[in-house]
mmCIF file of C-alpha atoms in Angstrom:
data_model
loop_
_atom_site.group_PDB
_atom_site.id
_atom_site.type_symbol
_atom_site.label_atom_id
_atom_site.label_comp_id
_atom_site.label_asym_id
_atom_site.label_seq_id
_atom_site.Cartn_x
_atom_site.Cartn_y
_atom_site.Cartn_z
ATOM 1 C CA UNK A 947 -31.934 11.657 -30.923
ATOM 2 C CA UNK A 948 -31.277 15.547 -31.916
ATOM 3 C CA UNK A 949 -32.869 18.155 -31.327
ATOM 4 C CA UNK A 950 -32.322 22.045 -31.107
ATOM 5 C CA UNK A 951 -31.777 23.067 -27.148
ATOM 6 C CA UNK A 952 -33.298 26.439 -26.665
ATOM 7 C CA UNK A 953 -30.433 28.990 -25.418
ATOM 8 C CA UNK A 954 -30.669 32.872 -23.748
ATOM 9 C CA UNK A 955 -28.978 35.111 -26.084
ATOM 10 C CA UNK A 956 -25.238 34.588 -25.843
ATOM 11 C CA UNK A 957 -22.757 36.959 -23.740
ATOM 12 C CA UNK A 958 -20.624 39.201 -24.528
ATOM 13 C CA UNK A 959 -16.866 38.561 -24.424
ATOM 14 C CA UNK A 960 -15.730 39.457 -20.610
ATOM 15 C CA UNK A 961 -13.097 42.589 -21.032
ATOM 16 C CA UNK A 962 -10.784 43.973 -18.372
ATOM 17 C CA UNK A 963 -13.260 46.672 -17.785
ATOM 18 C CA UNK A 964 -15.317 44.011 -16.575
ATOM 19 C CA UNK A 965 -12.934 42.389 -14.143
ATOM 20 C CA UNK A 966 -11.939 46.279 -13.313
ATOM 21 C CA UNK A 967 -15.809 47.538 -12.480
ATOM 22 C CA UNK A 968 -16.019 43.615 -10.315
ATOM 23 C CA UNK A 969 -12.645 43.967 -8.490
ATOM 24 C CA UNK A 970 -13.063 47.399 -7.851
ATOM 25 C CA UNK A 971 -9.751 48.694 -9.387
ATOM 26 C CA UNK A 972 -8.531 50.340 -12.556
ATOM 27 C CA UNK A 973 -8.171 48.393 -15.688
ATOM 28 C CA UNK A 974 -4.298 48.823 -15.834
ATOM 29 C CA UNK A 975 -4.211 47.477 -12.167
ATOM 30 C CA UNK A 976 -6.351 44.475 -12.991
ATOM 31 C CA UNK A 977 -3.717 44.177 -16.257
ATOM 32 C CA UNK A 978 -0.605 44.384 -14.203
ATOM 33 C CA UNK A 979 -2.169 41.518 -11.539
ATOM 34 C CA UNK A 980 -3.000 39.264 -14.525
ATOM 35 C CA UNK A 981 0.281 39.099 -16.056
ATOM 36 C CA UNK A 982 2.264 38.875 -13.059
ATOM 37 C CA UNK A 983 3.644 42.687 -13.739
ATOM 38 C CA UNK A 984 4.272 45.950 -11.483
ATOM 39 C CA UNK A 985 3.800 46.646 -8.044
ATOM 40 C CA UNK A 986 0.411 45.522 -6.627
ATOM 41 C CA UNK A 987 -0.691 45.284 -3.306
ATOM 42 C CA UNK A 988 -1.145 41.599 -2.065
ATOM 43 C CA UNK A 989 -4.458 42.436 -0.923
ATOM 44 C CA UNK A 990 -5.523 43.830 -4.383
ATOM 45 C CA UNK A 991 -3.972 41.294 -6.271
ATOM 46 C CA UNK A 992 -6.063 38.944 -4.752
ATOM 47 C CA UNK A 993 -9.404 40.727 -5.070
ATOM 48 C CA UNK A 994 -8.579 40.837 -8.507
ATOM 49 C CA UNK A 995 -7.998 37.524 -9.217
ATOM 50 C CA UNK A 996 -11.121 36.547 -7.088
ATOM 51 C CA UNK A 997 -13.116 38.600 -9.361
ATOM 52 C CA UNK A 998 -11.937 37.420 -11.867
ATOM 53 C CA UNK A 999 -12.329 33.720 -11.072
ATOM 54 C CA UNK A 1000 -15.946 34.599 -10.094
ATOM 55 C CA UNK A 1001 -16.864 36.155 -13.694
ATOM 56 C CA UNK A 1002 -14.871 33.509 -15.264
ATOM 57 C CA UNK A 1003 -12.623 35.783 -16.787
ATOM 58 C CA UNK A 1004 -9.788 34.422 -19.041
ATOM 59 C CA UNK A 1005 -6.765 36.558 -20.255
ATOM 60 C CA UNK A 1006 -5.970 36.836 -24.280
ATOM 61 C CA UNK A 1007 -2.750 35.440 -25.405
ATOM 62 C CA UNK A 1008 -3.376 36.512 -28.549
ATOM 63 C CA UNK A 1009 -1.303 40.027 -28.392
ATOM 64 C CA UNK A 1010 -1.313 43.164 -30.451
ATOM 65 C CA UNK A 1011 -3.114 43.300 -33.995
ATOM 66 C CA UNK A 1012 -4.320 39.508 -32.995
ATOM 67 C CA UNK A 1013 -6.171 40.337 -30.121
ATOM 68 C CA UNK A 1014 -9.474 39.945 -31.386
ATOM 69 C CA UNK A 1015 -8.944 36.852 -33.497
ATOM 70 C CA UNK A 1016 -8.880 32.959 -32.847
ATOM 71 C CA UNK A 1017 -6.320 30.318 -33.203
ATOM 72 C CA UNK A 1018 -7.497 27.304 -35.490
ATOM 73 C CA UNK A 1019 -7.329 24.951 -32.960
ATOM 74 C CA UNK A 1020 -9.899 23.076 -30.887
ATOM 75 C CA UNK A 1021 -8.905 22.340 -27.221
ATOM 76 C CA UNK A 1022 -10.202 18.954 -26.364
ATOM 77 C CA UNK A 1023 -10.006 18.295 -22.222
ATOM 78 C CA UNK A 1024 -10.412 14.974 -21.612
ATOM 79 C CA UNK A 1025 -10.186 13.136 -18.046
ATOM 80 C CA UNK A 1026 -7.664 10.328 -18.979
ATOM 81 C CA UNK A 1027 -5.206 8.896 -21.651
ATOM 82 C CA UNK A 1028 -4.384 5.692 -20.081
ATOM 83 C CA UNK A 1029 -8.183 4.941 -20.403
ATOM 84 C CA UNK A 1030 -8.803 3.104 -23.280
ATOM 85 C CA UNK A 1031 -12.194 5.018 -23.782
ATOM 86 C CA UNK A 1032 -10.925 8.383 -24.896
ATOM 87 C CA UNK A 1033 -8.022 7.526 -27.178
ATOM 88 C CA UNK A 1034 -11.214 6.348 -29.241
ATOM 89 C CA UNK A 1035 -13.290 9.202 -28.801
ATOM 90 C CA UNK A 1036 -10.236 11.597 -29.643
ATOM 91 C CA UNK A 1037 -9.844 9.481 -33.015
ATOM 92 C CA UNK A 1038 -14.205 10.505 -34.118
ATOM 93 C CA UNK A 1039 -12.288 14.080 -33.168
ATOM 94 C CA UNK A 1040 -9.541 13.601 -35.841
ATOM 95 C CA UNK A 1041 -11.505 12.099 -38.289
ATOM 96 C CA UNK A 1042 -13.769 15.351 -38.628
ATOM 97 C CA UNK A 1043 -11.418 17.916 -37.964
ATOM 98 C CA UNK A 1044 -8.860 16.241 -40.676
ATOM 99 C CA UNK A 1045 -11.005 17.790 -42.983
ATOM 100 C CA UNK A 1046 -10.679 21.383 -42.042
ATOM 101 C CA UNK A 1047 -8.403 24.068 -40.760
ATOM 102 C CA UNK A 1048 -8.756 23.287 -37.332
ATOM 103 C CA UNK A 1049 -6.767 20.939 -35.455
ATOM 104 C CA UNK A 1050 -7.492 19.387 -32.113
ATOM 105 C CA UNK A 1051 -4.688 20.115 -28.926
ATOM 106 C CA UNK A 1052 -5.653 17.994 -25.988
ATOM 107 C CA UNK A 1053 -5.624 18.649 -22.514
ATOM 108 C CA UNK A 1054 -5.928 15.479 -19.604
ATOM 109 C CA UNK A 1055 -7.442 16.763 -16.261
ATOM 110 C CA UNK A 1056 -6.637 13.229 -14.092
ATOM 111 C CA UNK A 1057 -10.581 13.552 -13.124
ATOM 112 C CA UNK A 1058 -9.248 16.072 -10.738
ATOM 113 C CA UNK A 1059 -11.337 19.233 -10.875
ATOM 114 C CA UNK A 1060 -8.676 21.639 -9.774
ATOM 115 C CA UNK A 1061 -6.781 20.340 -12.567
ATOM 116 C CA UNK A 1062 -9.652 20.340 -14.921
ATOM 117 C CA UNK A 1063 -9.581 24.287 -13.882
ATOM 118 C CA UNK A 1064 -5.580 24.762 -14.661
ATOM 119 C CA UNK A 1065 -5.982 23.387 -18.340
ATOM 120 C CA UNK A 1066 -9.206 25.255 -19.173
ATOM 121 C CA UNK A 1067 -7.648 28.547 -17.931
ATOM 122 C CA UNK A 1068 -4.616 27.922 -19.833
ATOM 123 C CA UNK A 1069 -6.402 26.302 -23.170
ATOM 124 C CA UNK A 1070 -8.799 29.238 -23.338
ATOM 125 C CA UNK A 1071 -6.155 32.116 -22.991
ATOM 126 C CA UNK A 1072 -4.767 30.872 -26.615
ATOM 127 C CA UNK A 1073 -8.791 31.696 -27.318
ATOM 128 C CA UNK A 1074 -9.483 28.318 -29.539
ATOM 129 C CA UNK A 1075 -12.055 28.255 -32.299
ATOM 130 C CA UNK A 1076 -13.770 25.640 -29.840
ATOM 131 C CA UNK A 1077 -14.317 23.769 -26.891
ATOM 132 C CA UNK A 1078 -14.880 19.725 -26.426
ATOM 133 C CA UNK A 1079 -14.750 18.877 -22.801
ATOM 134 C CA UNK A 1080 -15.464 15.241 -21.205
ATOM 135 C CA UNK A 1081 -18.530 15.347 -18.888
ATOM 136 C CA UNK A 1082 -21.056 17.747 -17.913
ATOM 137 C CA UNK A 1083 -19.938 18.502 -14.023
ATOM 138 C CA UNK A 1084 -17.718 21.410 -13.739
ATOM 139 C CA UNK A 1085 -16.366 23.675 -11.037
ATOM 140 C CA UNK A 1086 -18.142 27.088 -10.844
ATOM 141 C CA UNK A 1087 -14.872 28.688 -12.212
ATOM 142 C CA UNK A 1088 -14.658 26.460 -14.604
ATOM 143 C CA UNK A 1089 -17.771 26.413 -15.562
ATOM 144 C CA UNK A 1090 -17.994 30.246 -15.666
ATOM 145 C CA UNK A 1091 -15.192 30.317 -17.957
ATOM 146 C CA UNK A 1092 -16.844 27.662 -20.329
ATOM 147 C CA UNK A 1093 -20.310 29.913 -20.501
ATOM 148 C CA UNK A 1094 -17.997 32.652 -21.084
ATOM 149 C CA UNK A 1095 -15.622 31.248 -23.680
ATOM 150 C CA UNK A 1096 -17.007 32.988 -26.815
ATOM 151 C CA UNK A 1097 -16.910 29.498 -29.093
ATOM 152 C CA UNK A 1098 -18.294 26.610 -29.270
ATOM 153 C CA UNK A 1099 -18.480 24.503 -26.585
ATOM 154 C CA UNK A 1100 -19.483 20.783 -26.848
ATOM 155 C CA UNK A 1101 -19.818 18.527 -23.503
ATOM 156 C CA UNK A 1102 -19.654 14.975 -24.511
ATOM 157 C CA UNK A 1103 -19.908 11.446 -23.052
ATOM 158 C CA UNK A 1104 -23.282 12.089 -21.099
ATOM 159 C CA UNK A 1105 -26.725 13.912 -21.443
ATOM 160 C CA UNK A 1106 -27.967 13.379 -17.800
ATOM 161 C CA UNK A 1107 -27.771 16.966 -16.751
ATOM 162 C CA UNK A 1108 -27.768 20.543 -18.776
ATOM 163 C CA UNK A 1109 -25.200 21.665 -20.859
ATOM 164 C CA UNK A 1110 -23.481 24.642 -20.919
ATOM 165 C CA UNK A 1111 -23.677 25.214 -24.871
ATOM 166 C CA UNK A 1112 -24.211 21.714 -26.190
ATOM 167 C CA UNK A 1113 -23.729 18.236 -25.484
ATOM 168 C CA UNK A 1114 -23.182 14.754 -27.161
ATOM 169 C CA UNK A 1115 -23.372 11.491 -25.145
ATOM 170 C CA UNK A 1116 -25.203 8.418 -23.783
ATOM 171 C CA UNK A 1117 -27.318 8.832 -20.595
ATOM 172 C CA UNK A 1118 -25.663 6.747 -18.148
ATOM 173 C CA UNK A 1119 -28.250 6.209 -16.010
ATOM 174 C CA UNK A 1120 -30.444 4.685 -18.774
ATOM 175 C CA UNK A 1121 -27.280 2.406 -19.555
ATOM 176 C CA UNK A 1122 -27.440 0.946 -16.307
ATOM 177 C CA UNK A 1123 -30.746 0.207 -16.132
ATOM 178 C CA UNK A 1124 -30.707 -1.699 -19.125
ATOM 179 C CA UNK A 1125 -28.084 -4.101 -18.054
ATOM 180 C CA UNK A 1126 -30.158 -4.057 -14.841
ATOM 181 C CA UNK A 1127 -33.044 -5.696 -16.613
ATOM 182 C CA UNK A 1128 -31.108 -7.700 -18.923
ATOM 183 C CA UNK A 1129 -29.683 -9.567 -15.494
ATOM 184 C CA UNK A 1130 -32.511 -9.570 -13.699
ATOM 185 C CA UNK A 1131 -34.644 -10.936 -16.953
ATOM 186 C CA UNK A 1132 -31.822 -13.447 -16.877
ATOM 187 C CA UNK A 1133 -32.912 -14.932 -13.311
ATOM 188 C CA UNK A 1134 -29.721 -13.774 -11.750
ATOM 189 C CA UNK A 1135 -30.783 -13.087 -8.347
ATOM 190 C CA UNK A 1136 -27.330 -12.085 -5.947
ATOM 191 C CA UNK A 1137 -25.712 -9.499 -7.746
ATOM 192 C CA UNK A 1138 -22.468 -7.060 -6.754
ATOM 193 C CA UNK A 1139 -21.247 -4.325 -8.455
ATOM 194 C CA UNK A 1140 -17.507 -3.611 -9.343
ATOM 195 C CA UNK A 1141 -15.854 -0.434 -9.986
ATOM 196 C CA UNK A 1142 -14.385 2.994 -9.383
ATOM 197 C CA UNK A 1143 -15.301 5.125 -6.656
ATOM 198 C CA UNK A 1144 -17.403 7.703 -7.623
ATOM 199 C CA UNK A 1145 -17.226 10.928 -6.433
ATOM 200 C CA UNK A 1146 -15.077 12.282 -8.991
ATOM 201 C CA UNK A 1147 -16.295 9.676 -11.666
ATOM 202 C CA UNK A 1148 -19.643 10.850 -12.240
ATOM 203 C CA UNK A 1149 -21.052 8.715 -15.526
ATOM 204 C CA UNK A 1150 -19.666 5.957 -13.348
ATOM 205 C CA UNK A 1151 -22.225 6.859 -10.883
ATOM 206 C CA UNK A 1152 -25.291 7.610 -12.957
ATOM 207 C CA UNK A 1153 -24.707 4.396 -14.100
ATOM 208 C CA UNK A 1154 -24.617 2.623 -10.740
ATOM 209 C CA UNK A 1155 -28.272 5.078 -9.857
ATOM 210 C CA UNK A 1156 -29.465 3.575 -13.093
ATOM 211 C CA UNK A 1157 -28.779 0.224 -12.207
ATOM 212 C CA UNK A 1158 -29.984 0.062 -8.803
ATOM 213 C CA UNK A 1159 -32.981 1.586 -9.609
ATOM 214 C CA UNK A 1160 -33.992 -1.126 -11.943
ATOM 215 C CA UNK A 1161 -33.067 -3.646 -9.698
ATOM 216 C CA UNK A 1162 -35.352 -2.468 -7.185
ATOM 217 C CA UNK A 1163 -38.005 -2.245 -9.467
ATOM 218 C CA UNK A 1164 -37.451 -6.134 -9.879
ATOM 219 C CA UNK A 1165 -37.123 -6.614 -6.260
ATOM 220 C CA UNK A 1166 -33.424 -7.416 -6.204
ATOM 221 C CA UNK A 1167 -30.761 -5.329 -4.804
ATOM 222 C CA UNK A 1168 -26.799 -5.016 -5.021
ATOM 223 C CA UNK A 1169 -25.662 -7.570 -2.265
ATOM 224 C CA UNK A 1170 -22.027 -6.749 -2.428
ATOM 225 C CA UNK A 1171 -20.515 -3.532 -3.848
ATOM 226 C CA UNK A 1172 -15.964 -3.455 -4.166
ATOM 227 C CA UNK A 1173 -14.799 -0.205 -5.014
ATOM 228 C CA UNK A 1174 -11.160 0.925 -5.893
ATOM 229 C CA UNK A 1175 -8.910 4.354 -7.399
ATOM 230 C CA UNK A 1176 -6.585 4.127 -9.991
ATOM 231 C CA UNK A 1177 -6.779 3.141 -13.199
ATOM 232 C CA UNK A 1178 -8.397 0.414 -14.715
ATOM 233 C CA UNK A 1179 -6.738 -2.873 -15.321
ATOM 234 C CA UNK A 1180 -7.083 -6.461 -15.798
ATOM 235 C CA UNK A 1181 -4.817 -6.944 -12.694
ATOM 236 C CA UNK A 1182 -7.667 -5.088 -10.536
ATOM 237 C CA UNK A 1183 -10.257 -6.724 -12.003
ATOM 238 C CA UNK A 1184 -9.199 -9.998 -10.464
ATOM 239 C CA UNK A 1185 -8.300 -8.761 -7.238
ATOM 240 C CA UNK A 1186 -11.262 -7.416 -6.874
ATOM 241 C CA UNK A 1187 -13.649 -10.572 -8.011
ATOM 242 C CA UNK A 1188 -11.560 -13.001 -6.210
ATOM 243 C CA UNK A 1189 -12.275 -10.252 -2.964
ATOM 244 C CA UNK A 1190 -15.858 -10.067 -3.519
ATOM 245 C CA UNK A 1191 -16.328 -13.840 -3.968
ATOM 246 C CA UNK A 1192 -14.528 -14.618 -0.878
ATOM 247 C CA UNK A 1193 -16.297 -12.635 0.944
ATOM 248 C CA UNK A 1194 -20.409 -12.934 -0.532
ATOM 249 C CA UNK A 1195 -19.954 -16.398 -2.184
ATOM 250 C CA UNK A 1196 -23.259 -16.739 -3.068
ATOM 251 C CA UNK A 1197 -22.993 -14.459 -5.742
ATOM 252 C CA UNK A 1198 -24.418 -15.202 -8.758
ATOM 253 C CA UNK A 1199 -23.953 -12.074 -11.425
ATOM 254 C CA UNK A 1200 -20.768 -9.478 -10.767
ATOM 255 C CA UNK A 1201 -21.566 -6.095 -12.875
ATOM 256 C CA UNK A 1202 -18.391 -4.051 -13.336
ATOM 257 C CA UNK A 1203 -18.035 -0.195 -14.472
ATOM 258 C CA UNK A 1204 -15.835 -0.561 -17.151
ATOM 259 C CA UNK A 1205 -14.645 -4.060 -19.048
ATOM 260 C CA UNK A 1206 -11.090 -3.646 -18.302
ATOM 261 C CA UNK A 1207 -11.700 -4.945 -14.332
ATOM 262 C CA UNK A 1208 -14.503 -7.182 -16.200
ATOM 263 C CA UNK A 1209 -12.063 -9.413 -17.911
ATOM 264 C CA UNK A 1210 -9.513 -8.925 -14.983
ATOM 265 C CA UNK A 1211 -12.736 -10.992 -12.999
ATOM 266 C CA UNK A 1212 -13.074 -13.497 -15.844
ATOM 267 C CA UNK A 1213 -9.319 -14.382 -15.700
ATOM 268 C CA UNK A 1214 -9.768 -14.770 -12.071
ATOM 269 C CA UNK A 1215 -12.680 -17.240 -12.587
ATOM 270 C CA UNK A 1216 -10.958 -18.744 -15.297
ATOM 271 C CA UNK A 1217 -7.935 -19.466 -13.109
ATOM 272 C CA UNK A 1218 -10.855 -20.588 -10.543
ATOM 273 C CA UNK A 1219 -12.781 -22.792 -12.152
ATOM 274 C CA UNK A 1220 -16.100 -21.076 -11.967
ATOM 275 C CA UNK A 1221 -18.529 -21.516 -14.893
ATOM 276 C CA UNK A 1222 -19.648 -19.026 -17.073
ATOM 277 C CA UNK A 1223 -21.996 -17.844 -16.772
ATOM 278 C CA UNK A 1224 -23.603 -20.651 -15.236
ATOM 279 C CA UNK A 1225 -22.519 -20.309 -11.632
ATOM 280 C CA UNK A 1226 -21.494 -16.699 -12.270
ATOM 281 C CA UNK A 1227 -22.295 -14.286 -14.822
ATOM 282 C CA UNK A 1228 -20.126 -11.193 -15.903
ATOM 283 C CA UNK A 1229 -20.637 -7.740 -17.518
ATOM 284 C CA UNK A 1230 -18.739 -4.829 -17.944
ATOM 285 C CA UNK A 1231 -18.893 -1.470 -19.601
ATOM 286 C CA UNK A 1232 -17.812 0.304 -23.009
ATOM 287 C CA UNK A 1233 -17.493 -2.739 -25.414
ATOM 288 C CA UNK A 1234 -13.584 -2.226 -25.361
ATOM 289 C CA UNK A 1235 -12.236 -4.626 -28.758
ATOM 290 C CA UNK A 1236 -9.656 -5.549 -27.859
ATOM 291 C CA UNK A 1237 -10.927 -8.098 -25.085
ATOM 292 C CA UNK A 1238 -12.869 -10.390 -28.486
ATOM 293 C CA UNK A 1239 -9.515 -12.031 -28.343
ATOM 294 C CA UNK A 1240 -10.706 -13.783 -24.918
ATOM 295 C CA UNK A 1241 -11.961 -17.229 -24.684
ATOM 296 C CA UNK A 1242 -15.622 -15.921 -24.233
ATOM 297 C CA UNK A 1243 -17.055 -12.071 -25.374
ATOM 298 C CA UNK A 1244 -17.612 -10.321 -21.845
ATOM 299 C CA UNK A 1245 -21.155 -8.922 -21.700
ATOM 300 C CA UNK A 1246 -21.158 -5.273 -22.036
ATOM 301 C CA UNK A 1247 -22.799 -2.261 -23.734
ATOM 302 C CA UNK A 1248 -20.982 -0.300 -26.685
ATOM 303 C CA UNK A 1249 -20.661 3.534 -25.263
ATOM 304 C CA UNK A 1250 -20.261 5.315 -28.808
ATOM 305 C CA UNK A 1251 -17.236 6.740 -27.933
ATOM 306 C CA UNK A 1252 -15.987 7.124 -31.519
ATOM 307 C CA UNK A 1253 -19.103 8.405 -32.941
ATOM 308 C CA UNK A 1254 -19.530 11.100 -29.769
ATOM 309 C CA UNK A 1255 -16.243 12.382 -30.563
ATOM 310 C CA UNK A 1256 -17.051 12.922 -34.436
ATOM 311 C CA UNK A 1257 -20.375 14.352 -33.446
ATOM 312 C CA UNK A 1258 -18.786 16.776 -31.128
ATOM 313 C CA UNK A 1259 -16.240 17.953 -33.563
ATOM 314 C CA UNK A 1260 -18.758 18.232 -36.154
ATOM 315 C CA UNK A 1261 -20.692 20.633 -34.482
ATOM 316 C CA UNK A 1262 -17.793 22.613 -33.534
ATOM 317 C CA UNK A 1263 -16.289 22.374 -37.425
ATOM 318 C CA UNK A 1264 -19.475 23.506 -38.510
ATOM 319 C CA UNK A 1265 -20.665 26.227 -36.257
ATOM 320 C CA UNK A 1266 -17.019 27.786 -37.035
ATOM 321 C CA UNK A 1267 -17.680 27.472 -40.469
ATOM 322 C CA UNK A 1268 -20.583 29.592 -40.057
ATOM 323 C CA UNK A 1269 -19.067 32.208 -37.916
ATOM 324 C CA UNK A 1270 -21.720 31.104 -34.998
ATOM 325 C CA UNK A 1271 -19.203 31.338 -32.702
ATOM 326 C CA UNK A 1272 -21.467 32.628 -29.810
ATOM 327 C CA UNK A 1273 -24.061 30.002 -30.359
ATOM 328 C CA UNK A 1274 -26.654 32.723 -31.301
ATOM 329 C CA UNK A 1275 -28.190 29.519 -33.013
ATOM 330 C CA UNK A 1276 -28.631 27.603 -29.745
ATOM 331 C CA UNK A 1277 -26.923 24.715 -28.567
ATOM 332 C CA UNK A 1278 -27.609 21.134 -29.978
ATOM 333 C CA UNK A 1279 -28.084 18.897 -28.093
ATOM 334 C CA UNK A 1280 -27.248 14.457 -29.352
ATOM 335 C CA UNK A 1281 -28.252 11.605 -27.698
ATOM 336 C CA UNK A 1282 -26.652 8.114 -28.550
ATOM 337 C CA UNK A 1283 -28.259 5.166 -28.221
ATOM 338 C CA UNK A 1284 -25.911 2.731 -26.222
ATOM 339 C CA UNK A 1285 -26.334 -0.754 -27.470
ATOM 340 C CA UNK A 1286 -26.266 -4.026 -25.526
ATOM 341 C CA UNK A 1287 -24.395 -7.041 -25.939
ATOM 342 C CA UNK A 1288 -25.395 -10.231 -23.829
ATOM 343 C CA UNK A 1289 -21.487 -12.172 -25.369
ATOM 344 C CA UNK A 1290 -20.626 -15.343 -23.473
ATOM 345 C CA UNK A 1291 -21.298 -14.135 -19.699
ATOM 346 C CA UNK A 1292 -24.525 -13.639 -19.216
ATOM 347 C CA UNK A 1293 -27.368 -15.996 -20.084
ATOM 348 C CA UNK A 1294 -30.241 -15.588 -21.766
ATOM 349 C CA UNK A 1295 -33.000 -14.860 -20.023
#
């Protein structure tokens, strides 16, 4: 689905005078605090930089004759590299962006939000022709500097919430309720739930909502829930199924967040003996290709992780090309359609 998001006229870039008339002090002051310069009261230096956070105020690196100009590169913040889901999403970036001037320079935040803050402070100063930034939860500073960044921005991976500028992305929560009714239609009946904790991994969590609201709505509910930090891996995945199983054996359907820890719990039932998905089925999350080379095709759903990223850069590529830099033409707003497959571990209903 696409459609035009309506948007309030777009703001102004922030200035020093700005920061100055919020902070309270002169402009030179507020100039001298930013770059780490001259002699500046410790109390003023932070009432400056408070003020500054709270506009969401970013400093030009872009010096002399530059100053008002843009570099041709588009800063794309991702959460993770050792996730196999971005490295896909930044090749959709490539592919679109090979085609122009601009190039993409990527920043990883960890899924940590202070850190999320660090590298969108420092990507902006180099004022990029745009903006692609994994998921739509932000701090207020960083989200204040997004809203104030003067390009395009582009939120991808979800569209369960409002964007800032625009957005491209699955909605999570509708992902998990169709795997919801694809087990449940499947006469599972004792189902647990593998993954990440969520706090900081919010699609992770929308999908979980999703999922447990459909379950209710069949009159079934998540039995036994294992959660774990970290990074994904196949070496988790078991640990975590063989957990689960010792402790709620009557468990007959394991959903996991992501299909990394999904075929970690199929090598563990493998090594086990269990059936599946007779005595147990399996499902996972993303449609990751590299796990067809596994005696049976994990259920999962494909997240469109290639095709957000090309989206994404597409609407940055082309709103540059246009000189809507501002987004005086609104945001746009593209929801993907994720698609389930049923594989080898999970029956047909």
């Amino acid at each position: 689905m696409n459609q035009d998001a309506p948007k309030p006229p777009p703001r102004r870039p922030l200035t020093l005078r700005d920061v100055s008339e919020a902070s309270g002090v002169s402009e030179m002051t507020v100039s001298r605090v930013l770059r780490n310069r001259g002699d500046v009261s410790q109390a003023t230096r932070e009432r400056v930089l408070a003020a500054a956070k709270r506009l969401g105020y970013v400093p030009n690196k872009i010096a002399g004759a530059l100053a008002s100009s843009r570099v041709n590169l588009v800063a794309v913040v991702i959460p993770s590299l050792s996730n196999m889901v971005f490295p896909e999403v930044l090749t959709g970036v490539g592919a679109v962006l090979d085609d122009t001037e601009l190039q993409p320079v990527v920043g990883v935040t960890h899924y940590k939000p202070e850190r999320a803050e660090k590298v969108l402070y420092e990507m902006l100063s180099w004022r990029p022709s745009g903006v692609i930034v994994a998921g739509l939860e932000h701090t207020d500073a960083a989200r204040a500097m997004l809203a104030n960044a003067g390009c395009p921005v582009v939120e991808i991976m979800d569209v369960d919430g409002e964007p800032i500028d625009s957005m491209v992305g699955i909605s999570h929560r509708r992902a998990g309720r169709m795997m919801a009714e694809a087990i449940a239609g499947a006469g599972y009946k004792n189902i647990g739930f593998a993954g990440t904790k969520m706090p900081l991994d919010h699609r992770a969590r929308k999908r979980f909502e999703g999922f447990t609201t459909a379950l209710a709505k069949a009159g079934l509910e998540v039995r036994d829930r294992e959660f774990y930090a970290g990074g994904s891996g196949l070496a988790k995945g078991r640990e975590m199924t063989a957990t689960m199983l010792s402790r709620t054996p009557e468990l007959d359907f394991i959903y996991y967040s992501n299909d990394m820890i999904g075929a970690g719990g199929m090598l563990h039932c493998l090594t086990a003996g269990i059936d599946i998905p007779g005595e147990l089925g399996l499902a996972g999350f993303n449609g990751v290709e590299m796990l067809a080379a596994f005696p049976q095709k994990l259920a999962t759903m494909d997240a469109c992780r290639r095709e957000i990223g090309e989206a994404a850069a597409r609407i940055v590529a082309e709103r540059t090309a246009s000189g809507d830099l501002a987004g005086e033409g609104g945001g746009t707003v593209i929801e993907l359609e994720p698609v389930l497959a049923l594989g080898d571990t999970l029956k047909r209903g």
